[in-house]
Structure formats: C-alpha cells, structure tokens
mmCIF file of C-alpha atoms in Angstrom:
data_model
loop_
_atom_site.group_PDB
_atom_site.id
_atom_site.type_symbol
_atom_site.label_atom_id
_atom_site.label_comp_id
_atom_site.label_asym_id
_atom_site.label_seq_id
_atom_site.Cartn_x
_atom_site.Cartn_y
_atom_site.Cartn_z
ATOM 1 C CA MET A 1 0.000 0.000 0.000
ATOM 2 C CA SER A 2 2.893 2.371 0.679
ATOM 3 C CA ASP A 3 4.165 1.818 -2.863
ATOM 4 C CA VAL A 4 0.696 2.670 -4.222
ATOM 5 C CA LEU A 5 0.721 5.948 -2.296
ATOM 6 C CA LEU A 6 4.261 6.807 -3.414
ATOM 7 C CA ASN A 7 3.374 6.075 -7.037
ATOM 8 C CA PHE A 8 0.250 8.211 -6.640
ATOM 9 C CA ILE A 9 2.349 11.199 -5.515
ATOM 10 C CA ALA A 10 5.133 10.582 -8.043
ATOM 11 C CA GLY A 11 2.565 10.119 -10.808
ATOM 12 C CA GLY A 12 0.999 13.437 -9.885
ATOM 13 C CA VAL A 13 4.367 15.172 -10.183
ATOM 14 C CA GLY A 14 5.097 13.485 -13.508
ATOM 15 C CA GLY A 15 1.634 14.263 -14.838
ATOM 16 C CA SER A 16 1.928 17.916 -13.821
ATOM 17 C CA CYS A 17 5.233 18.113 -15.697
ATOM 18 C CA THR A 18 3.509 16.626 -18.740
ATOM 19 C CA VAL A 19 0.697 19.182 -18.728
ATOM 20 C CA ILE A 20 2.929 22.212 -18.140
ATOM 21 C CA VAL A 21 5.371 21.273 -20.906
ATOM 22 C CA GLY A 22 2.869 19.880 -23.395
ATOM 23 C CA HIS A 23 -0.328 21.934 -23.075
ATOM 24 C CA PRO A 24 0.578 24.665 -25.623
ATOM 25 C CA PHE A 25 1.126 21.957 -28.251
ATOM 26 C CA ASP A 26 -2.168 20.352 -27.246
ATOM 27 C CA THR A 27 -4.036 23.647 -27.677
ATOM 28 C CA VAL A 28 -2.675 23.985 -31.211
ATOM 29 C CA LYS A 29 -3.567 20.359 -31.961
ATOM 30 C CA VAL A 30 -7.190 20.691 -30.800
ATOM 31 C CA ARG A 31 -7.730 23.973 -32.683
ATOM 32 C CA ILE A 32 -6.448 22.475 -35.919
ATOM 33 C CA GLN A 33 -8.499 19.303 -35.468
ATOM 34 C CA THR A 34 -11.751 21.176 -34.822
ATOM 35 C CA MET A 35 -11.467 24.212 -37.128
ATOM 36 C CA ALA A 36 -14.331 24.660 -39.574
ATOM 37 C CA ARG A 37 -13.861 23.302 -43.079
ATOM 38 C CA PRO A 38 -13.275 26.263 -45.451
ATOM 39 C CA LYS A 39 -15.826 26.945 -48.162
ATOM 40 C CA PRO A 40 -14.711 26.734 -51.809
ATOM 41 C CA GLY A 41 -12.341 29.624 -52.530
ATOM 42 C CA GLU A 42 -11.802 30.468 -48.844
ATOM 43 C CA LYS A 43 -8.559 30.024 -46.966
ATOM 44 C CA PRO A 44 -8.551 27.683 -43.967
ATOM 45 C CA GLN A 45 -8.562 29.280 -40.536
ATOM 46 C CA PHE A 46 -5.033 27.965 -39.952
ATOM 47 C CA THR A 47 -2.578 26.768 -42.594
ATOM 48 C CA GLY A 48 -0.639 24.622 -40.148
ATOM 49 C CA ALA A 49 0.631 24.196 -36.596
ATOM 50 C CA LEU A 50 3.071 27.110 -36.708
ATOM 51 C CA ASP A 51 0.459 29.422 -38.233
ATOM 52 C CA CYS A 52 -2.036 28.421 -35.538
ATOM 53 C CA ALA A 53 0.472 29.116 -32.762
ATOM 54 C CA LYS A 54 1.479 32.485 -34.262
ATOM 55 C CA ARG A 55 -2.105 33.670 -34.727
ATOM 56 C CA THR A 56 -3.143 32.511 -31.285
ATOM 57 C CA VAL A 57 -0.314 34.394 -29.584
ATOM 58 C CA ALA A 58 -0.771 37.503 -31.753
ATOM 59 C CA LYS A 59 -4.522 37.682 -31.188
ATOM 60 C CA GLU A 60 -4.897 36.431 -27.613
ATOM 61 C CA GLY A 61 -1.440 36.567 -26.041
ATOM 62 C CA PHE A 62 1.023 33.837 -25.101
ATOM 63 C CA PHE A 63 -1.026 32.465 -22.217
ATOM 64 C CA ALA A 64 -3.887 31.649 -24.580
ATOM 65 C CA LEU A 65 -1.831 28.547 -25.389
ATOM 66 C CA TYR A 66 -2.560 27.453 -21.815
ATOM 67 C CA LYS A 67 -6.349 27.847 -22.088
ATOM 68 C CA GLY A 68 -8.163 24.869 -20.625
ATOM 69 C CA MET A 69 -5.104 23.709 -18.663
ATOM 70 C CA ALA A 70 -6.819 23.801 -15.265
ATOM 71 C CA ALA A 71 -8.966 20.720 -15.950
ATOM 72 C CA PRO A 72 -6.145 18.355 -16.997
ATOM 73 C CA LEU A 73 -3.813 19.785 -14.342
ATOM 74 C CA VAL A 74 -6.332 19.042 -11.580
ATOM 75 C CA GLY A 75 -6.920 15.576 -13.010
ATOM 76 C CA VAL A 76 -3.340 14.438 -13.497
ATOM 77 C CA SER A 77 -2.698 13.123 -9.978
ATOM 78 C CA PRO A 78 -5.638 10.680 -9.889
ATOM 79 C CA LEU A 79 -5.160 9.934 -13.589
ATOM 80 C CA PHE A 80 -1.533 8.915 -13.232
ATOM 81 C CA ALA A 81 -2.266 7.146 -9.953
ATOM 82 C CA VAL A 82 -4.922 5.069 -11.716
ATOM 83 C CA PHE A 83 -2.631 4.515 -14.705
ATOM 84 C CA PHE A 84 0.339 3.217 -12.738
ATOM 85 C CA GLY A 85 -1.990 1.296 -10.444
ATOM 86 C CA GLY A 86 -3.580 -0.287 -13.516
ATOM 87 C CA CYS A 87 -0.130 -1.180 -14.850
ATOM 88 C CA ALA A 88 0.674 -2.863 -11.534
ATOM 89 C CA VAL A 89 -2.587 -4.838 -11.650
ATOM 90 C CA GLY A 90 -1.889 -5.858 -15.249
ATOM 91 C CA LYS A 91 1.586 -7.061 -14.335
ATOM 92 C CA TYR A 92 0.326 -8.901 -11.249
ATOM 93 C CA LEU A 93 -2.279 -10.803 -13.278
ATOM 94 C CA GLN A 94 0.426 -12.061 -15.639
ATOM 95 C CA GLN A 95 3.191 -12.844 -13.133
ATOM 96 C CA THR A 96 3.882 -16.264 -11.673
ATOM 97 C CA ASP A 97 6.561 -14.807 -9.363
ATOM 98 C CA PRO A 98 6.851 -11.285 -7.825
ATOM 99 C CA ASN A 99 10.409 -10.944 -9.189
ATOM 100 C CA GLN A 100 9.489 -12.053 -12.715
ATOM 101 C CA GLU A 101 10.713 -9.664 -15.413
ATOM 102 C CA MET A 102 7.938 -8.750 -17.819
ATOM 103 C CA THR A 103 8.186 -9.317 -21.567
ATOM 104 C CA PHE A 104 7.368 -6.631 -24.145
ATOM 105 C CA ILE A 105 3.940 -8.195 -24.810
ATOM 106 C CA GLN A 106 3.163 -8.511 -21.109
ATOM 107 C CA ASN A 107 3.984 -4.828 -20.558
ATOM 108 C CA ALA A 108 1.762 -3.966 -23.529
ATOM 109 C CA ASN A 109 -1.090 -5.958 -21.958
ATOM 110 C CA ALA A 110 -0.583 -4.173 -18.637
ATOM 111 C CA GLY A 111 -0.574 -0.779 -20.351
ATOM 112 C CA ALA A 112 -3.749 -1.608 -22.277
ATOM 113 C CA LEU A 113 -5.547 -2.526 -19.047
ATOM 114 C CA ALA A 114 -4.368 0.711 -17.446
ATOM 115 C CA GLY A 115 -5.781 2.589 -20.454
ATOM 116 C CA VAL A 116 -9.214 1.183 -19.637
ATOM 117 C CA PHE A 117 -8.897 2.214 -15.991
ATOM 118 C CA THR A 118 -7.870 5.793 -16.768
ATOM 119 C CA THR A 119 -10.797 6.525 -19.080
ATOM 120 C CA ILE A 120 -13.265 7.225 -16.265
ATOM 121 C CA VAL A 121 -10.910 9.890 -14.873
ATOM 122 C CA MET A 122 -9.792 11.332 -18.194
ATOM 123 C CA VAL A 123 -12.996 11.835 -20.198
ATOM 124 C CA PRO A 124 -14.561 14.777 -18.257
ATOM 125 C CA GLY A 125 -11.245 16.670 -18.156
ATOM 126 C CA GLU A 126 -10.678 16.120 -21.874
ATOM 127 C CA ARG A 127 -14.216 17.303 -22.679
ATOM 128 C CA ILE A 128 -13.768 20.495 -20.627
ATOM 129 C CA LYS A 129 -10.308 21.163 -22.028
ATOM 130 C CA CYS A 130 -11.346 20.778 -25.668
ATOM 131 C CA LEU A 131 -14.398 23.039 -25.302
ATOM 132 C CA LEU A 132 -12.343 25.837 -23.706
ATOM 133 C CA GLN A 133 -9.548 25.501 -26.277
ATOM 134 C CA VAL A 134 -11.794 25.813 -29.334
ATOM 135 C CA GLN A 135 -13.899 28.577 -27.738
ATOM 136 C CA GLN A 136 -10.872 30.859 -27.534
ATOM 137 C CA ALA A 137 -10.102 30.174 -31.190
ATOM 138 C CA GLY A 138 -13.508 31.588 -32.122
ATOM 139 C CA SER A 139 -14.610 28.344 -33.772
ATOM 140 C CA ALA A 140 -16.581 26.625 -31.027
ATOM 141 C CA PRO A 141 -18.964 24.251 -32.870
ATOM 142 C CA SER A 142 -21.292 24.037 -29.863
ATOM 143 C CA GLY A 143 -22.101 27.756 -30.027
ATOM 144 C CA VAL A 144 -22.177 27.940 -26.208
ATOM 145 C CA HIS A 145 -19.904 30.329 -24.288
ATOM 146 C CA TYR A 146 -18.187 29.094 -21.152
ATOM 147 C CA ASN A 147 -16.614 31.146 -18.368
ATOM 148 C CA GLY A 148 -14.220 28.490 -17.127
ATOM 149 C CA PRO A 149 -14.067 24.787 -16.187
ATOM 150 C CA LEU A 150 -16.800 24.892 -13.536
ATOM 151 C CA ASP A 151 -19.133 26.747 -15.878
ATOM 152 C CA VAL A 152 -18.498 24.066 -18.515
ATOM 153 C CA VAL A 153 -19.507 21.330 -16.059
ATOM 154 C CA LYS A 154 -22.672 23.190 -15.012
ATOM 155 C CA LYS A 155 -23.819 23.845 -18.588
ATOM 156 C CA LEU A 156 -22.984 20.352 -19.828
ATOM 157 C CA TYR A 157 -24.903 18.797 -16.944
ATOM 158 C CA LYS A 158 -27.880 21.057 -17.652
ATOM 159 C CA GLN A 159 -27.798 20.101 -21.350
ATOM 160 C CA GLY A 160 -27.487 16.363 -21.014
ATOM 161 C CA GLY A 161 -26.623 15.256 -17.498
ATOM 162 C CA ILE A 162 -23.681 12.983 -16.680
ATOM 163 C CA ALA A 163 -23.854 11.474 -20.175
ATOM 164 C CA SER A 164 -22.962 14.857 -21.675
ATOM 165 C CA ILE A 165 -19.990 15.301 -19.327
ATOM 166 C CA TYR A 166 -18.763 11.821 -20.303
ATOM 167 C CA ARG A 167 -19.365 12.231 -24.027
ATOM 168 C CA GLY A 168 -16.487 10.684 -25.939
ATOM 169 C CA THR A 169 -15.904 7.723 -23.611
ATOM 170 C CA ALA A 170 -15.883 5.158 -26.430
ATOM 171 C CA ALA A 171 -13.606 7.355 -28.529
ATOM 172 C CA THR A 172 -11.256 7.780 -25.560
ATOM 173 C CA LEU A 173 -11.123 4.007 -25.058
ATOM 174 C CA LEU A 174 -10.440 3.578 -28.769
ATOM 175 C CA ARG A 175 -7.547 6.003 -28.394
ATOM 176 C CA ASP A 176 -6.113 5.030 -25.021
ATOM 177 C CA ILE A 177 -6.095 1.234 -25.039
ATOM 178 C CA PRO A 178 -3.563 0.902 -27.915
ATOM 179 C CA ALA A 179 -1.778 4.112 -26.912
ATOM 180 C CA SER A 180 -1.234 2.982 -23.317
ATOM 181 C CA ALA A 181 -0.078 -0.439 -24.505
ATOM 182 C CA ALA A 182 2.568 1.193 -26.703
ATOM 183 C CA TYR A 183 3.467 3.731 -24.018
ATOM 184 C CA LEU A 184 4.351 1.306 -21.229
ATOM 185 C CA SER A 185 5.890 -1.437 -23.363
ATOM 186 C CA VAL A 186 8.198 0.917 -25.282
ATOM 187 C CA TYR A 187 9.278 2.741 -22.113
ATOM 188 C CA GLU A 188 10.092 -0.484 -20.257
ATOM 189 C CA TYR A 189 11.873 -1.926 -23.305
ATOM 190 C CA LEU A 190 14.047 1.177 -23.750
ATOM 191 C CA LYS A 191 14.844 1.332 -20.037
ATOM 192 C CA LYS A 192 16.252 -2.192 -20.251
ATOM 193 C CA LYS A 193 18.231 -1.347 -23.397
ATOM 194 C CA PHE A 194 19.659 1.904 -22.009
ATOM 195 C CA SER A 195 20.546 0.516 -18.573
ATOM 196 C CA GLY A 196 23.224 -1.869 -19.865
ATOM 197 C CA GLU A 197 24.023 -5.397 -18.767
ATOM 198 C CA GLY A 198 24.946 -6.969 -15.450
ATOM 199 C CA ALA A 199 23.388 -7.408 -12.038
ATOM 200 C CA GLN A 200 23.419 -3.674 -11.242
ATOM 201 C CA ARG A 201 22.119 -1.951 -14.346
ATOM 202 C CA THR A 202 21.946 1.846 -14.182
ATOM 203 C CA LEU A 203 19.882 4.429 -16.020
ATOM 204 C CA SER A 204 21.080 8.036 -16.299
ATOM 205 C CA PRO A 205 18.755 11.077 -16.260
ATOM 206 C CA GLY A 206 19.454 11.598 -19.967
ATOM 207 C CA ALA A 207 18.495 8.012 -20.736
ATOM 208 C CA THR A 208 15.306 8.423 -18.705
ATOM 209 C CA LEU A 209 14.376 11.529 -20.702
ATOM 210 C CA LEU A 210 15.121 9.753 -23.991
ATOM 211 C CA ALA A 211 13.149 6.632 -23.049
ATOM 212 C CA GLY A 212 10.187 8.702 -21.865
ATOM 213 C CA GLY A 213 10.224 10.923 -24.943
ATOM 214 C CA LEU A 214 10.350 7.991 -27.369
ATOM 215 C CA ALA A 215 7.594 6.232 -25.420
ATOM 216 C CA GLY A 216 5.459 9.350 -25.884
ATOM 217 C CA ILE A 217 6.061 9.294 -29.643
ATOM 218 C CA ALA A 218 5.106 5.601 -29.735
ATOM 219 C CA ASN A 219 1.952 6.414 -27.765
ATOM 220 C CA TRP A 220 0.721 9.065 -30.186
ATOM 221 C CA SER A 221 1.854 7.294 -33.346
ATOM 222 C CA VAL A 222 -0.892 4.707 -32.921
ATOM 223 C CA CYS A 223 -3.788 6.874 -31.736
ATOM 224 C CA ILE A 224 -3.981 10.162 -33.678
ATOM 225 C CA PRO A 225 -7.039 9.138 -35.795
ATOM 226 C CA ALA A 226 -8.989 8.214 -32.652
ATOM 227 C CA ASP A 227 -7.899 11.483 -31.031
ATOM 228 C CA VAL A 228 -9.235 13.497 -33.985
ATOM 229 C CA LEU A 229 -12.599 11.736 -33.702
ATOM 230 C CA LYS A 230 -12.668 12.282 -29.934
ATOM 231 C CA SER A 231 -11.918 16.010 -30.235
ATOM 232 C CA ARG A 232 -14.676 16.538 -32.804
ATOM 233 C CA LEU A 233 -17.202 14.504 -30.864
ATOM 234 C CA GLN A 234 -16.483 16.289 -27.580
ATOM 235 C CA THR A 235 -16.785 19.787 -29.080
ATOM 236 C CA ALA A 236 -19.870 19.150 -31.250
ATOM 237 C CA PRO A 237 -23.309 20.609 -30.448
ATOM 238 C CA GLU A 238 -25.591 18.443 -28.302
ATOM 239 C CA GLY A 239 -27.304 15.799 -30.449
ATOM 240 C CA LYS A 240 -25.220 16.248 -33.616
ATOM 241 C CA TYR A 241 -23.814 12.715 -33.479
ATOM 242 C CA PRO A 242 -26.517 10.455 -31.991
ATOM 243 C CA ASP A 243 -24.501 7.337 -32.811
ATOM 244 C CA GLY A 244 -21.306 8.721 -31.281
ATOM 245 C CA VAL A 245 -17.860 8.172 -32.720
ATOM 246 C CA ARG A 246 -19.193 6.173 -35.699
ATOM 247 C CA GLY A 247 -21.124 9.206 -36.897
ATOM 248 C CA VAL A 248 -18.034 11.403 -36.598
ATOM 249 C CA LEU A 249 -15.981 8.880 -38.583
ATOM 250 C CA ARG A 250 -18.539 8.696 -41.375
ATOM 251 C CA GLU A 251 -18.734 12.490 -41.638
ATOM 252 C CA VAL A 252 -14.958 12.950 -41.667
ATOM 253 C CA LEU A 253 -14.416 10.304 -44.360
ATOM 254 C CA ARG A 254 -17.327 11.577 -46.481
ATOM 255 C CA GLU A 255 -16.463 15.278 -46.356
ATOM 256 C CA GLU A 256 -12.684 15.417 -45.927
ATOM 257 C CA GLY A 257 -11.273 11.968 -46.622
ATOM 258 C CA PRO A 258 -8.892 9.739 -44.617
ATOM 259 C CA ARG A 259 -6.197 12.419 -44.493
ATOM 260 C CA ALA A 260 -8.342 14.454 -42.096
ATOM 261 C CA LEU A 261 -7.898 11.707 -39.491
ATOM 262 C CA PHE A 262 -4.300 12.860 -39.120
ATOM 263 C CA LYS A 263 -5.012 16.543 -38.523
ATOM 264 C CA GLY A 264 -2.808 17.921 -35.793
ATOM 265 C CA PHE A 265 -0.099 15.319 -36.499
ATOM 266 C CA TRP A 266 2.831 17.721 -36.227
ATOM 267 C CA PRO A 267 1.819 19.497 -33.015
ATOM 268 C CA VAL A 268 1.158 16.062 -31.499
ATOM 269 C CA MET A 269 4.593 14.785 -32.487
ATOM 270 C CA LEU A 270 6.303 18.003 -31.383
ATOM 271 C CA ARG A 271 4.555 17.724 -28.025
ATOM 272 C CA ALA A 272 5.016 13.993 -27.524
ATOM 273 C CA PHE A 273 8.745 13.925 -26.882
ATOM 274 C CA PRO A 274 9.254 16.827 -24.431
ATOM 275 C CA ALA A 275 5.971 16.306 -22.566
ATOM 276 C CA ASN A 276 6.510 12.610 -21.928
ATOM 277 C CA ALA A 277 10.203 13.005 -21.257
ATOM 278 C CA ALA A 278 9.203 15.515 -18.574
ATOM 279 C CA CYS A 279 6.553 13.107 -17.260
ATOM 280 C CA PHE A 280 8.869 10.171 -16.690
ATOM 281 C CA PHE A 281 11.676 12.379 -15.442
ATOM 282 C CA GLY A 282 9.344 13.935 -12.849
ATOM 283 C CA LEU A 283 8.002 10.512 -11.904
ATOM 284 C CA GLU A 284 11.402 8.855 -11.526
ATOM 285 C CA LEU A 285 12.981 11.837 -9.790
ATOM 286 C CA THR A 286 10.193 11.915 -7.197
ATOM 287 C CA LEU A 287 10.571 8.190 -6.538
ATOM 288 C CA ALA A 288 14.335 8.690 -6.231
ATOM 289 C CA ALA A 289 13.743 11.398 -3.642
ATOM 290 C CA PHE A 290 11.470 9.061 -1.648
ATOM 291 C CA ARG A 291 14.128 6.362 -1.676
ATOM 292 C CA PHE A 292 16.878 8.805 -0.781
ATOM 293 C CA PHE A 293 14.956 9.719 2.368
ATOM 294 C CA GLY A 294 14.089 6.073 3.052
ATOM 295 C CA VAL A 295 10.352 6.473 2.408
ATOM 296 C CA GLY A 296 9.235 3.048 1.162
ATOM 297 C CA GLY A 297 9.859 1.653 -2.281
ATOM 298 C CA HIS A 298 12.368 -0.916 -3.446
ATOM 299 C CA PRO A 299 14.321 -1.073 -6.706
ATOM 300 C CA THR A 300 13.616 -3.979 -8.995
ATOM 301 C CA PRO A 301 15.920 -6.987 -8.552
ATOM 302 C CA SER A 302 17.422 -6.510 -12.015
ATOM 303 C CA THR A 303 17.807 -2.751 -12.290
ATOM 304 C CA GLU A 304 19.214 -0.112 -9.995
ATOM 305 C CA VAL A 305 18.462 3.264 -11.522
ATOM 306 C CA VAL A 306 20.842 6.097 -10.702
ATOM 307 C CA PRO A 307 19.868 8.778 -9.893
ATOM 308 C CA VAL A 308 16.325 8.210 -11.082
ATOM 309 C CA PRO A 309 15.182 4.669 -10.115
ATOM 310 C CA HIS A 310 12.748 2.371 -11.822
ATOM 311 C CA ASP A 311 9.259 2.700 -10.347
ATOM 312 C CA GLU A 312 8.312 -0.840 -9.511
#
C-alpha cells in the first residue's frame, strides 16, 4: 500500500510536468483538429501548426496557449495514480513470481488494461479542455460560451446530465487502449536497453528523458485518428452525433477523406517527446527522492536506476 501511495504522488508530479510542458502543443492540436472546413475559394482558418500558434499568440497573447489547462492539471494526480496502479494490476495478473521480469507483450497488456482504468478519470477533463480551447479560437462548434471549467460542467450537466460530461468515452477508449499499450511497453523496453548489462544496471537522467520521450512518440503514433474523432465529438453541439464516434468517422471520411484523421499530427509529435520526457523524469525523480529519504519503495531486482530509479 505504501508503494501505491508513493506512485500516486510521483505520478501526480510526472503528470503535472507533462501538462505544463505539453499543453501549448495540445491547444494547437485541438484547434487544428476542430477548425471549420473552409468553403470553396476560402482560406482555412489555420494553414498549419506554426500558423495556428502564431495567430493565437498575436490575437490572444502567449497564455492563450494554456487555455483549458486547469482541468487536466487538476486531473493528473488521480489519472496517473490510476494509470500506474492499472499497470501494476496488469503485471500482477500475468506474473507467476513477484520478481518475474515482464516481456514486451506482457507490458503492452498491462498498459492496455491501465488505459481502460484511466478513461473514467480522463474523459470529463478532456471534454472540458477541448471546449475551452476551441472557444478561444472563435470556432466553437457548440455555439455555447463558457466562463471556465466549472461553468463548462454546469452547462454540460444542464444540457445532457452525466452522459454529456462523459461524451467521448468510447472514442477515448479507442484512443487510449492501444496508446497505453505502446506507451508502457516501449518505455520499459528502452529502459532495459539503455541501462546496460549486469546485475546492477543503471539508467542516467538523460536516458530516462530519452526513453520517456520515445515512449510518448510511440503512444501518439498509434492513436492520432482516434484522437481526432474524440476532439470533434467532444466539441460538437448536443445531439449532432446520436450514434457517437461512428457518426463522426462517417462524416470525416465523407467530407474530408482519410487524411483528415491525421489533422494535428505535427503538433502532437512536437509535443510527444518533451511532454513525456518531462513526465517520466518527474516521476522517476520523485521516486528517487522518496528512496533517498528512506520512504518506502524498493528497486527492482534486475535494475538499480541512478539517480532516477525504476518505479516498480
């Protein structure tokens, strides 16, 4: 139980690092994904990620890139606690011995299970964040104005109850199950590769950043189409897509073609490395601090991480 608590706190630190570093890229991504389709002869609202960032800063100021950050920032501690707890459950279900080293596929299975667990925490925060991000861009499809995260929750509940707040759950599952599988398995695989051979394998801070950053790229490489569908579904007017994510997919393919499923690709990729490098660095550094002060936690039998230990 002490390890669960320590991972909860360390996950909160890592998640906060992720949001602070990556949210500006996420704002650009959501605005590009949800911008209105230009009419024949008209220019698109944004010509690309850099154009979106420039126009946002010029029109609304630098801190507009952090619009909607409060919701994910508040949610990161329980989200990452649930994620790493879900990973632990997934590993436990597959282990025959507590000291068993997991294979790549077993880590992928554990990550996929954790992706299911995190959905219940993530969906409301994602819905709030997306609505606030597109509102500031002046292209809010819902046509409703919100005065902050709490106002979003109140108005969504009034419109459609809890179901409205949790709109996009299926799309989030479609995104996060494969993404979480790739995330954990790639990170654990790279940690083993970067830590060298021998009984006392070590992992430097630079290697931790590299492993975390590449794991983030792996995460987003498999889930961008589902993320596009989720963003459009969560920012659409009430009742526009009665059949959920399937209706969004049909509309996107009919009106814009398969290429539209990869809108926001570059801001996602630009965000993935630094945000997730910061996440794992914050996580591992916090766990290292706990161990330095003798507060619970034990390194894995096969890997001693210096100065940022493996969180198992």
